[in-house]
Amino acid sequence: MQQYFEDIIASLNNVLWGAPMLVLLFGTHLFMTVKTGIIQRKTFMGIKLSVTRDKDSEGDISQFGALATALASTIGTGNIIGVGTAIALGGPGAVLWCWLTGVFGIATKYGESLIAVKYRVKTRDGRMMGGAMYALERGLNMKWLGIIFAIFTLAASFGIGSMVQTNAIAGIWEENMRVPGPVIGIICSSLVFLVVFGGVKKIAGVCQRLVPVMAGFYVLGCIIILIINYDYIIPAIVTIIRLAFKPGAAAGGLAGSGIMLAARYGIARGLFSNESGMGSAPIVAAAAQTKNPVRQALISATGTFWDTVVVCAMTGLVLVSSILKNPDIDVSGIKDGSELTSMAFGQIPYIGKSILVVGIVAFAFSTTLGWAYYGESCAKYLGGMKIIIPYRILYVASVAIAPLITLQIVWSLADTFNALMAIPNLIAVLLLSNVIKHETDIYIKNIGLKSPDEPPTITK
C-alpha cells in the first residue's frame, strides 16, 4: 500500500515538475529580473537595510526579525540534504541549476515580498497579516485563488515545514548517535510546542539568535572541507558546468543525466531551499515593522542570496569536490542526499560528523519554527482565530510522528505541495509585475524616502 502511494505521488510530481513548471518558475525569475531593472544589483543595499531599523513604522517584528525567520525556514535541510539529493538524482550539473535558481530567484523573492507588504492588512487584534493570499484578494480581486494558495501552503507546512525537517533530524541522529527516531520525534515536538505557542514574536526571537550561529557554524565546516579538497575545487566547478548541459560521468559511479534531469532536480531543490516563487517568506515579511514595501522587499531578497548563492553553492562544491577526491567510494546507488553529505563531512577528522549533526539539527529545527508561522497565517486567513489552536496542536503532532514515515514519501509530498503553492503565487507576481515595477522605480529614484503612492494599511 505504501509503495502504491509512493508511485502515485511520484507520477504526480513528474507532471508538476515537468517542463511547463520549470519554464514558469525559471521564466518568472528571468522576467522579474528584467522587469525590476536587475534588482540583484541592490543586494548589498538590502543587506545594509536589514540591520537598519525603520523608525516609527507599524509591524509585529523587526525587519531583521522577519528576515531571520524567513532564513530560518529556508536555510534548512534543503541546503544540506536537498543539494545532495539533487546531485544523486540529477548529477553534479544540478548544482548549477540550483545556484542559478537562487541568482535569478532574488528578483522573484523581491517581487513577491513587495506585494505581500503592499497589500497586507491589520487584523482586529492589531497584528499585521499578508502574503500571496492577500495580494491575490486585494490586488487582483481573485480571492478564490488566494484561498487555493492558503490551502496548499497550509498543507505544505506539514510537509516541508515539519515532517521533512524532523525526519532529517531523526535520520541523522539515528545514523550517527544511535538514538531511536521516535524518541527524537517526541523531543522535537516538545521544543516546537514551547516556541510555537508563543506566537510570531517568540518564533522571531528564537530565529534571530539561532540563524547567525547555525549558518556560521555550517559555513565554517564547509570551508574546512574545501581547504582539504583545495586541489579538486576547480575540477569540481568544471564538472558541475559540463554536466549541467549534457550526460557524462564524474567519479565514484556518479553520472550526469543531461539538461532535463539536471534542471528538474536542481530547480526543484533550489526552490525547496530558497523558496523563491513559493510565496512562503513574504508571509513573515508582511509582519515586519516597515513603512515602505520596497524597503522590506530588498531585505527579504537578501535571504535568497544568503541561502542559495552562498550556502547552497558551498554545499555543492563540498559534495562534488569530495566525490572527485574519493573516486574509490561508489556513490552510484545513493539516492539519499544525507549519505553524500555524511561522506563529505567525514573527511574532517574527529569532529566532521558532529558538525554535520549539529548543523542539520539546528537548520531543520529553525525551519520547523518558520513554517509554523506560515501555516498558522494561512489557517487564520481560511478560518479566523478559532482555527489557530487546533492548527498548532496538529503541527506539533506532525513533528512527533514524522520519524515514523519513510523519507521518500515525505520528500515527494513536499515537492508536490511546493509546486502547487508556487503556481498561484507566481500568477500574483506576474499579474502585479507593473505594480512592482512602479513601486521600485519610485523608491530607487528617491532612495530612502517614503513612497507617495504607499497604500494605507486597512483593518480586517
Tab-separated table of C-alpha atoms in Angstrom:
chain	number	residue	atom	x	y	z
A	1	MET	CA	0.000	0.000	0.000
A	2	GLN	CA	2.808	2.376	0.911
A	3	GLN	CA	4.629	1.617	-2.337
A	4	TYR	CA	1.426	2.254	-4.288
A	5	PHE	CA	1.048	5.650	-2.602
A	6	GLU	CA	4.693	6.489	-3.355
A	7	ASP	CA	4.156	5.621	-7.032
A	8	ILE	CA	1.095	7.897	-7.244
A	9	ILE	CA	2.958	10.841	-5.694
A	10	ALA	CA	5.968	10.204	-7.946
A	11	SER	CA	3.732	10.231	-11.042
A	12	LEU	CA	2.066	13.460	-9.902
A	13	ASN	CA	5.463	15.088	-9.356
A	14	ASN	CA	6.576	14.047	-12.824
A	15	VAL	CA	3.692	16.135	-14.155
A	16	LEU	CA	4.014	19.050	-11.717
A	17	TRP	CA	7.779	19.299	-12.150
A	18	GLY	CA	7.744	18.777	-15.900
A	19	ALA	CA	8.907	21.284	-18.494
A	20	PRO	CA	5.926	23.695	-18.039
A	21	MET	CA	6.669	24.182	-14.326
A	22	LEU	CA	10.384	24.644	-14.925
A	23	VAL	CA	9.636	27.223	-17.614
A	24	LEU	CA	7.079	29.018	-15.409
A	25	LEU	CA	9.391	29.182	-12.403
A	26	PHE	CA	12.683	29.983	-14.083
A	27	GLY	CA	10.900	32.148	-16.649
A	28	THR	CA	9.382	34.228	-13.840
A	29	HIS	CA	12.827	34.642	-12.305
A	30	LEU	CA	14.198	35.945	-15.622
A	31	PHE	CA	11.150	38.121	-16.323
A	32	MET	CA	11.255	39.752	-12.887
A	33	THR	CA	14.986	40.308	-13.189
A	34	VAL	CA	14.373	42.357	-16.332
A	35	LYS	CA	11.159	43.994	-15.032
A	36	THR	CA	12.863	45.253	-11.858
A	37	GLY	CA	15.908	46.546	-13.707
A	38	ILE	CA	18.122	43.738	-12.360
A	39	ILE	CA	17.219	44.265	-8.721
A	40	GLN	CA	20.020	41.841	-7.791
A	41	ARG	CA	22.400	44.795	-8.071
A	42	LYS	CA	20.771	46.209	-4.912
A	43	THR	CA	21.540	43.103	-2.843
A	44	PHE	CA	24.146	44.792	-0.685
A	45	MET	CA	21.783	47.720	-0.091
A	46	GLY	CA	19.286	45.155	1.179
A	47	ILE	CA	21.920	43.664	3.493
A	48	LYS	CA	22.600	47.120	4.931
A	49	LEU	CA	18.886	47.847	5.366
A	50	SER	CA	18.383	44.512	7.174
A	51	VAL	CA	20.350	45.805	10.159
A	52	THR	CA	18.931	49.357	9.997
A	53	ARG	CA	15.693	49.979	11.886
A	54	ASP	CA	12.793	51.651	10.046
A	55	LYS	CA	11.706	54.040	12.818
A	56	ASP	CA	8.084	54.762	13.742
A	57	SER	CA	6.698	52.059	11.477
A	58	GLU	CA	3.890	49.585	12.032
A	59	GLY	CA	4.525	45.878	12.312
A	60	ASP	CA	4.799	42.949	14.725
A	61	ILE	CA	8.528	42.182	14.494
A	62	SER	CA	11.695	43.974	13.384
A	63	GLN	CA	12.839	43.855	9.773
A	64	PHE	CA	15.819	41.733	10.793
A	65	GLY	CA	13.477	39.504	12.770
A	66	ALA	CA	11.365	38.952	9.647
A	67	LEU	CA	14.491	38.166	7.606
A	68	ALA	CA	15.839	35.823	10.291
A	69	THR	CA	12.516	33.954	10.460
A	70	ALA	CA	12.449	33.639	6.665
A	71	LEU	CA	16.068	32.473	6.644
A	72	ALA	CA	15.268	30.020	9.414
A	73	SER	CA	12.682	28.396	7.172
A	74	THR	CA	14.905	28.402	4.073
A	75	ILE	CA	18.356	27.589	5.450
A	76	GLY	CA	17.460	24.041	6.359
A	77	THR	CA	17.730	20.511	5.072
A	78	GLY	CA	17.391	21.845	1.521
A	79	ASN	CA	20.879	23.313	1.832
A	80	ILE	CA	22.421	20.137	3.207
A	81	ILE	CA	20.386	17.089	2.256
A	82	GLY	CA	18.449	18.727	-0.604
A	83	VAL	CA	21.571	19.647	-2.588
A	84	GLY	CA	22.928	16.135	-2.053
A	85	THR	CA	19.647	14.626	-3.249
A	86	ALA	CA	19.715	16.853	-6.349
A	87	ILE	CA	23.246	15.622	-7.153
A	88	ALA	CA	22.297	11.985	-6.559
A	89	LEU	CA	19.221	12.180	-8.815
A	90	GLY	CA	20.234	14.764	-11.420
A	91	GLY	CA	24.016	14.513	-11.381
A	92	PRO	CA	26.578	17.188	-10.416
A	93	GLY	CA	25.115	19.516	-13.069
A	94	ALA	CA	22.060	20.000	-10.832
A	95	VAL	CA	24.223	22.217	-8.607
A	96	LEU	CA	24.495	24.852	-11.359
A	97	TRP	CA	20.723	24.925	-11.885
A	98	CYS	CA	20.190	25.140	-8.131
A	99	TRP	CA	22.599	28.097	-7.974
A	100	LEU	CA	21.070	29.863	-10.997
A	101	THR	CA	17.634	29.431	-9.432
A	102	GLY	CA	18.982	31.404	-6.494
A	103	VAL	CA	20.720	34.139	-8.508
A	104	PHE	CA	17.694	34.927	-10.659
A	105	GLY	CA	15.259	33.969	-7.900
A	106	ILE	CA	16.365	37.042	-5.944
A	107	ALA	CA	14.157	39.110	-8.274
A	108	THR	CA	11.114	36.894	-7.702
A	109	LYS	CA	11.639	36.885	-3.917
A	110	TYR	CA	11.846	40.682	-4.110
A	111	GLY	CA	8.622	40.957	-6.127
A	112	GLU	CA	6.550	38.573	-4.011
A	113	SER	CA	7.715	40.245	-0.796
A	114	LEU	CA	6.889	43.708	-2.135
A	115	ILE	CA	3.272	42.837	-2.906
A	116	ALA	CA	2.952	40.973	0.410
A	117	VAL	CA	3.785	44.173	2.317
A	118	LYS	CA	1.869	46.479	-0.048
A	119	TYR	CA	-1.385	44.543	0.310
A	120	ARG	CA	-1.035	43.500	3.952
A	121	VAL	CA	-3.846	44.145	6.441
A	122	LYS	CA	-4.078	44.866	10.144
A	123	THR	CA	-6.303	42.412	11.982
A	124	ARG	CA	-8.688	43.475	14.729
A	125	ASP	CA	-6.257	42.184	17.350
A	126	GLY	CA	-3.605	44.580	15.969
A	127	ARG	CA	-1.423	42.092	14.060
A	128	MET	CA	-0.117	42.562	10.531
A	129	MET	CA	-1.027	39.804	8.071
A	130	GLY	CA	-0.010	39.469	4.448
A	131	GLY	CA	1.165	37.151	1.702
A	132	ALA	CA	0.075	35.943	-1.711
A	133	MET	CA	-3.469	35.290	-0.487
A	134	TYR	CA	-3.951	38.971	0.395
A	135	ALA	CA	-2.196	40.153	-2.781
A	136	LEU	CA	-4.499	37.983	-4.881
A	137	GLU	CA	-7.581	39.149	-2.969
A	138	ARG	CA	-6.823	42.874	-2.678
A	139	GLY	CA	-4.571	43.458	-5.663
A	140	LEU	CA	-6.290	41.280	-8.248
A	141	ASN	CA	-9.776	40.662	-6.827
A	142	MET	CA	-9.072	36.905	-7.016
A	143	LYS	CA	-9.938	35.775	-3.503
A	144	TRP	CA	-10.748	32.281	-4.776
A	145	LEU	CA	-7.141	31.862	-5.900
A	146	GLY	CA	-5.944	33.309	-2.601
A	147	ILE	CA	-7.928	30.608	-0.811
A	148	ILE	CA	-6.310	27.931	-3.005
A	149	PHE	CA	-2.845	29.297	-2.189
A	150	ALA	CA	-3.642	29.312	1.536
A	151	ILE	CA	-4.879	25.704	1.421
A	152	PHE	CA	-1.764	24.455	-0.368
A	153	THR	CA	0.540	26.441	1.932
A	154	LEU	CA	-1.267	25.069	4.962
A	155	ALA	CA	-0.723	21.543	3.615
A	156	ALA	CA	2.893	22.327	2.706
A	157	SER	CA	3.628	23.414	6.269
A	158	PHE	CA	3.137	19.808	7.372
A	159	GLY	CA	5.449	18.551	4.612
A	160	ILE	CA	8.374	20.881	4.002
A	161	GLY	CA	7.802	22.568	7.352
A	162	SER	CA	7.529	19.826	9.942
A	163	MET	CA	7.825	16.292	8.600
A	164	VAL	CA	10.792	16.728	6.237
A	165	GLN	CA	12.761	18.600	8.882
A	166	THR	CA	12.016	16.253	11.789
A	167	ASN	CA	12.596	13.214	9.583
A	168	ALA	CA	16.018	14.621	8.707
A	169	ILE	CA	16.858	15.266	12.374
A	170	ALA	CA	15.773	11.759	13.361
A	171	GLY	CA	17.671	10.164	10.465
A	172	ILE	CA	20.946	11.908	11.209
A	173	TRP	CA	20.739	11.206	14.960
A	174	GLU	CA	19.803	7.577	14.414
A	175	GLU	CA	22.647	7.085	11.925
A	176	ASN	CA	25.366	8.888	13.871
A	177	MET	CA	24.263	8.819	17.522
A	178	ARG	CA	22.120	5.646	17.610
A	179	VAL	CA	19.155	7.474	19.124
A	180	PRO	CA	15.785	5.925	18.080
A	181	GLY	CA	13.683	8.043	15.698
A	182	PRO	CA	10.504	8.054	17.834
A	183	VAL	CA	12.476	9.489	20.768
A	184	ILE	CA	13.780	12.307	18.583
A	185	GLY	CA	10.234	12.974	17.358
A	186	ILE	CA	8.961	13.426	20.914
A	187	ILE	CA	11.875	15.697	21.878
A	188	CYS	CA	11.446	17.869	18.767
A	189	SER	CA	7.680	18.171	19.184
A	190	SER	CA	8.151	19.267	22.816
A	191	LEU	CA	10.605	22.008	21.814
A	192	VAL	CA	8.395	23.148	18.923
A	193	PHE	CA	5.430	23.298	21.301
A	194	LEU	CA	7.291	25.655	23.651
A	195	VAL	CA	8.156	28.090	20.854
A	196	VAL	CA	5.158	27.906	18.508
A	197	PHE	CA	2.582	28.598	21.225
A	198	GLY	CA	4.415	31.849	21.934
A	199	GLY	CA	3.369	33.338	18.582
A	200	VAL	CA	5.331	35.171	15.901
A	201	LYS	CA	7.346	37.318	18.327
A	202	LYS	CA	8.594	34.229	20.147
A	203	ILE	CA	9.408	32.481	16.870
A	204	ALA	CA	11.246	35.527	15.519
A	205	GLY	CA	13.156	35.956	18.772
A	206	VAL	CA	14.467	32.384	18.691
A	207	CYS	CA	15.308	32.617	14.972
A	208	GLN	CA	17.226	35.891	15.393
A	209	ARG	CA	19.551	34.190	17.847
A	210	LEU	CA	19.765	30.803	16.145
A	211	VAL	CA	20.191	31.669	12.465
A	212	PRO	CA	23.521	33.583	12.542
A	213	VAL	CA	25.136	30.980	14.813
A	214	MET	CA	23.965	27.923	12.891
A	215	ALA	CA	24.820	29.383	9.481
A	216	GLY	CA	28.286	30.439	10.614
A	217	PHE	CA	28.925	27.024	12.168
A	218	TYR	CA	27.946	25.167	8.995
A	219	VAL	CA	29.832	27.503	6.638
A	220	LEU	CA	32.957	27.040	8.757
A	221	GLY	CA	32.657	23.277	8.277
A	222	CYS	CA	32.289	23.741	4.504
A	223	ILE	CA	35.372	25.990	4.390
A	224	ILE	CA	37.423	23.354	6.233
A	225	ILE	CA	36.373	20.674	3.716
A	226	LEU	CA	37.140	22.938	0.757
A	227	ILE	CA	40.592	23.562	2.220
A	228	ILE	CA	41.074	19.781	2.487
A	229	ASN	CA	39.829	19.406	-1.132
A	230	TYR	CA	41.596	22.548	-2.429
A	231	ASP	CA	43.117	20.790	-5.465
A	232	TYR	CA	39.684	19.496	-6.557
A	233	ILE	CA	37.742	22.788	-6.378
A	234	ILE	CA	38.437	23.864	-9.970
A	235	PRO	CA	37.753	20.335	-11.376
A	236	ALA	CA	34.502	20.331	-9.362
A	237	ILE	CA	33.389	23.651	-10.903
A	238	VAL	CA	34.236	22.373	-14.403
A	239	THR	CA	32.336	19.120	-13.772
A	240	ILE	CA	29.268	20.967	-12.471
A	241	ILE	CA	29.111	23.275	-15.501
A	242	ARG	CA	29.803	20.481	-18.031
A	243	LEU	CA	27.218	18.048	-16.639
A	244	ALA	CA	24.552	20.736	-16.313
A	245	PHE	CA	24.004	20.570	-20.064
A	246	LYS	CA	24.968	17.088	-21.244
A	247	PRO	CA	25.230	13.486	-19.973
A	248	GLY	CA	28.574	12.220	-18.738
A	249	ALA	CA	30.478	10.562	-15.908
A	250	ALA	CA	32.011	12.225	-12.863
A	251	ALA	CA	33.576	9.869	-10.314
A	252	GLY	CA	32.609	7.100	-7.956
A	253	GLY	CA	29.951	5.869	-10.383
A	254	LEU	CA	28.067	9.185	-10.268
A	255	ALA	CA	26.962	10.450	-13.660
A	256	GLY	CA	25.210	13.430	-15.147
A	257	SER	CA	21.922	12.645	-16.891
A	258	GLY	CA	21.654	15.648	-19.188
A	259	ILE	CA	19.960	19.018	-19.085
A	260	MET	CA	16.369	17.937	-18.308
A	261	LEU	CA	17.082	15.855	-15.197
A	262	ALA	CA	19.814	18.210	-14.004
A	263	ALA	CA	17.475	21.190	-14.434
A	264	ARG	CA	14.488	19.406	-12.917
A	265	TYR	CA	16.203	18.336	-9.709
A	266	GLY	CA	18.398	21.427	-9.491
A	267	ILE	CA	15.487	23.853	-9.870
A	268	ALA	CA	13.177	21.763	-7.647
A	269	ARG	CA	15.755	21.538	-4.860
A	270	GLY	CA	16.680	25.184	-5.417
A	271	LEU	CA	13.041	26.137	-4.881
A	272	PHE	CA	12.876	23.849	-1.850
A	273	SER	CA	15.952	25.560	-0.440
A	274	ASN	CA	15.438	29.280	-1.165
A	275	GLU	CA	11.628	29.207	-1.628
A	276	SER	CA	11.780	31.999	-4.248
A	277	GLY	CA	8.463	31.872	-6.058
A	278	MET	CA	6.705	29.754	-3.442
A	279	GLY	CA	5.222	32.697	-1.570
A	280	SER	CA	6.207	31.445	1.892
A	281	ALA	CA	8.787	34.008	3.084
A	282	PRO	CA	6.598	37.016	2.107
A	283	ILE	CA	4.090	35.913	4.752
A	284	VAL	CA	6.519	36.836	7.525
A	285	ALA	CA	7.864	39.826	5.558
A	286	ALA	CA	4.367	41.306	5.851
A	287	ALA	CA	4.694	41.264	9.654
A	288	ALA	CA	7.848	43.424	9.597
A	289	GLN	CA	7.979	46.932	11.049
A	290	THR	CA	8.308	48.973	7.860
A	291	LYS	CA	6.637	51.920	6.147
A	292	ASN	CA	7.659	51.106	2.598
A	293	PRO	CA	7.068	47.793	0.765
A	294	VAL	CA	10.211	48.213	-1.369
A	295	ARG	CA	12.434	48.531	1.681
A	296	GLN	CA	11.258	45.249	3.162
A	297	ALA	CA	11.332	43.567	-0.258
A	298	LEU	CA	15.009	44.464	-0.639
A	299	ILE	CA	15.697	42.977	2.779
A	300	SER	CA	13.704	39.807	2.051
A	301	ALA	CA	15.521	39.301	-1.255
A	302	THR	CA	18.839	39.005	0.580
A	303	GLY	CA	17.509	35.775	2.095
A	304	THR	CA	17.798	34.076	-1.297
A	305	PHE	CA	21.321	35.458	-1.702
A	306	TRP	CA	22.494	34.005	1.618
A	307	ASP	CA	20.578	30.767	1.222
A	308	THR	CA	21.396	29.706	-2.323
A	309	VAL	CA	24.099	31.937	-3.778
A	310	VAL	CA	26.278	31.369	-0.693
A	311	VAL	CA	25.253	28.326	1.380
A	312	CYS	CA	23.917	26.009	-1.365
A	313	ALA	CA	26.848	26.859	-3.644
A	314	MET	CA	29.294	25.938	-0.885
A	315	THR	CA	27.438	22.678	-0.208
A	316	GLY	CA	27.510	21.776	-3.913
A	317	LEU	CA	31.237	22.429	-4.173
A	318	VAL	CA	31.887	20.460	-0.994
A	319	LEU	CA	29.959	17.420	-2.263
A	320	VAL	CA	31.264	17.341	-5.846
A	321	SER	CA	34.889	18.002	-4.847
A	322	SER	CA	34.619	15.227	-2.236
A	323	ILE	CA	33.253	12.799	-4.843
A	324	LEU	CA	36.110	13.643	-7.205
A	325	LYS	CA	38.692	13.292	-4.445
A	326	ASN	CA	37.377	9.889	-3.343
A	327	PRO	CA	36.645	8.009	-6.620
A	328	ASP	CA	37.050	4.664	-4.833
A	329	ILE	CA	33.796	5.310	-2.962
A	330	ASP	CA	30.904	4.105	-5.129
A	331	VAL	CA	28.039	6.582	-4.850
A	332	SER	CA	26.120	5.415	-7.927
A	333	GLY	CA	23.404	3.726	-5.875
A	334	ILE	CA	22.914	6.628	-3.476
A	335	LYS	CA	19.577	8.420	-3.792
A	336	ASP	CA	19.550	9.970	-0.323
A	337	GLY	CA	21.476	13.231	-0.081
A	338	SER	CA	22.295	12.679	3.599
A	339	GLU	CA	24.637	9.830	2.671
A	340	LEU	CA	26.608	12.046	0.298
A	341	THR	CA	26.806	14.807	2.887
A	342	SER	CA	27.899	12.391	5.626
A	343	MET	CA	30.650	11.113	3.329
A	344	ALA	CA	31.885	14.648	2.640
A	345	PHE	CA	31.896	15.804	6.278
A	346	GLY	CA	33.532	12.533	7.330
A	347	GLN	CA	36.728	13.942	5.820
A	348	ILE	CA	37.096	16.324	8.776
A	349	PRO	CA	38.983	14.352	11.435
A	350	TYR	CA	37.190	13.686	14.736
A	351	ILE	CA	34.589	16.475	14.553
A	352	GLY	CA	33.285	16.203	10.968
A	353	LYS	CA	30.154	14.237	11.738
A	354	SER	CA	29.486	16.294	14.844
A	355	ILE	CA	29.486	19.487	12.740
A	356	LEU	CA	27.043	17.849	10.323
A	357	VAL	CA	24.751	16.606	13.080
A	358	VAL	CA	24.638	19.971	14.855
A	359	GLY	CA	24.160	21.792	11.524
A	360	ILE	CA	21.258	19.632	10.370
A	361	VAL	CA	19.556	19.701	13.761
A	362	ALA	CA	19.801	23.495	14.061
A	363	PHE	CA	18.803	24.135	10.424
A	364	ALA	CA	15.905	21.715	10.471
A	365	PHE	CA	14.564	22.869	13.837
A	366	SER	CA	14.622	26.531	12.809
A	367	THR	CA	12.850	25.661	9.542
A	368	THR	CA	10.128	23.945	11.555
A	369	LEU	CA	9.585	27.152	13.533
A	370	GLY	CA	9.427	29.420	10.468
A	371	TRP	CA	6.935	27.206	8.680
A	372	ALA	CA	4.750	27.009	11.758
A	373	TYR	CA	4.098	30.731	11.328
A	374	TYR	CA	3.418	30.391	7.588
A	375	GLY	CA	0.892	27.634	8.173
A	376	GLU	CA	-0.710	29.479	11.073
A	377	SER	CA	-1.135	32.631	8.963
A	378	CYS	CA	-2.866	30.660	6.221
A	379	ALA	CA	-5.040	28.873	8.769
A	380	LYS	CA	-6.119	32.249	10.134
A	381	TYR	CA	-6.862	33.512	6.616
A	382	LEU	CA	-9.067	30.484	5.959
A	383	GLY	CA	-10.838	30.109	9.284
A	384	GLY	CA	-10.053	33.018	11.587
A	385	MET	CA	-8.644	32.940	15.129
A	386	LYS	CA	-10.717	29.915	16.155
A	387	ILE	CA	-8.603	27.639	13.976
A	388	ILE	CA	-5.191	28.724	15.314
A	389	ILE	CA	-5.020	26.474	18.403
A	390	PRO	CA	-6.190	23.315	16.536
A	391	TYR	CA	-3.598	24.058	13.834
A	392	ARG	CA	-0.799	24.417	16.379
A	393	ILE	CA	-1.772	21.123	18.034
A	394	LEU	CA	-1.802	19.297	14.684
A	395	TYR	CA	1.528	20.857	13.725
A	396	VAL	CA	3.210	19.737	16.938
A	397	ALA	CA	1.696	16.253	16.470
A	398	SER	CA	3.051	16.040	12.900
A	399	VAL	CA	6.536	16.738	14.244
A	400	ALA	CA	6.185	13.837	16.676
A	401	ILE	CA	5.101	11.262	14.063
A	402	ALA	CA	7.443	12.361	11.253
A	403	PRO	CA	10.231	9.851	12.094
A	404	LEU	CA	7.745	7.003	11.577
A	405	ILE	CA	7.183	7.937	7.915
A	406	THR	CA	9.646	6.963	5.165
A	407	LEU	CA	11.890	9.751	3.898
A	408	GLN	CA	10.940	9.215	0.248
A	409	ILE	CA	7.224	9.794	0.883
A	410	VAL	CA	7.939	12.910	2.945
A	411	TRP	CA	10.215	14.457	0.310
A	412	SER	CA	7.815	13.584	-2.513
A	413	LEU	CA	4.851	15.168	-0.718
A	414	ALA	CA	6.947	18.251	-0.021
A	415	ASP	CA	7.765	18.584	-3.728
A	416	THR	CA	4.070	18.217	-4.591
A	417	PHE	CA	2.836	20.964	-2.280
A	418	ASN	CA	5.788	23.224	-3.131
A	419	ALA	CA	4.713	23.185	-6.773
A	420	LEU	CA	1.007	23.591	-6.006
A	421	MET	CA	1.511	26.667	-3.809
A	422	ALA	CA	4.054	28.180	-6.209
A	423	ILE	CA	1.592	28.323	-9.123
A	424	PRO	CA	-0.955	30.817	-7.633
A	425	ASN	CA	1.877	32.833	-6.081
A	426	LEU	CA	3.679	33.157	-9.421
A	427	ILE	CA	0.391	34.231	-11.021
A	428	ALA	CA	0.138	37.028	-8.431
A	429	VAL	CA	3.734	38.132	-9.069
A	430	LEU	CA	3.333	38.171	-12.856
A	431	LEU	CA	-0.054	39.918	-12.910
A	432	LEU	CA	1.135	42.533	-10.414
A	433	SER	CA	4.544	42.997	-12.050
A	434	ASN	CA	3.631	46.515	-13.229
A	435	VAL	CA	2.799	47.470	-9.640
A	436	ILE	CA	6.134	46.009	-8.513
A	437	LYS	CA	7.976	47.991	-11.196
A	438	HIS	CA	6.144	51.204	-10.314
A	439	GLU	CA	6.924	50.942	-6.584
A	440	THR	CA	10.535	50.022	-7.362
A	441	ASP	CA	11.088	52.941	-9.716
A	442	ILE	CA	9.772	55.427	-7.138
A	443	TYR	CA	11.911	54.057	-4.306
A	444	ILE	CA	15.118	53.699	-6.319
A	445	LYS	CA	14.691	57.234	-7.674
A	446	ASN	CA	14.159	58.615	-4.147
A	447	ILE	CA	16.323	56.245	-2.090
A	448	GLY	CA	15.158	56.114	1.498
A	449	LEU	CA	12.154	58.403	1.020
A	450	LYS	CA	8.622	57.253	1.732
A	451	SER	CA	6.770	56.383	-1.460
A	452	PRO	CA	3.952	58.885	-2.129
A	453	ASP	CA	1.904	56.006	-3.502
A	454	GLU	CA	2.328	53.824	-0.431
A	455	PRO	CA	-1.106	52.254	0.253
A	456	PRO	CA	-2.778	52.742	3.619
A	457	THR	CA	-2.921	49.753	5.941
A	458	ILE	CA	-6.540	48.640	6.281
A	459	THR	CA	-8.213	46.805	9.117
A	460	LYS	CA	-9.783	43.442	8.511
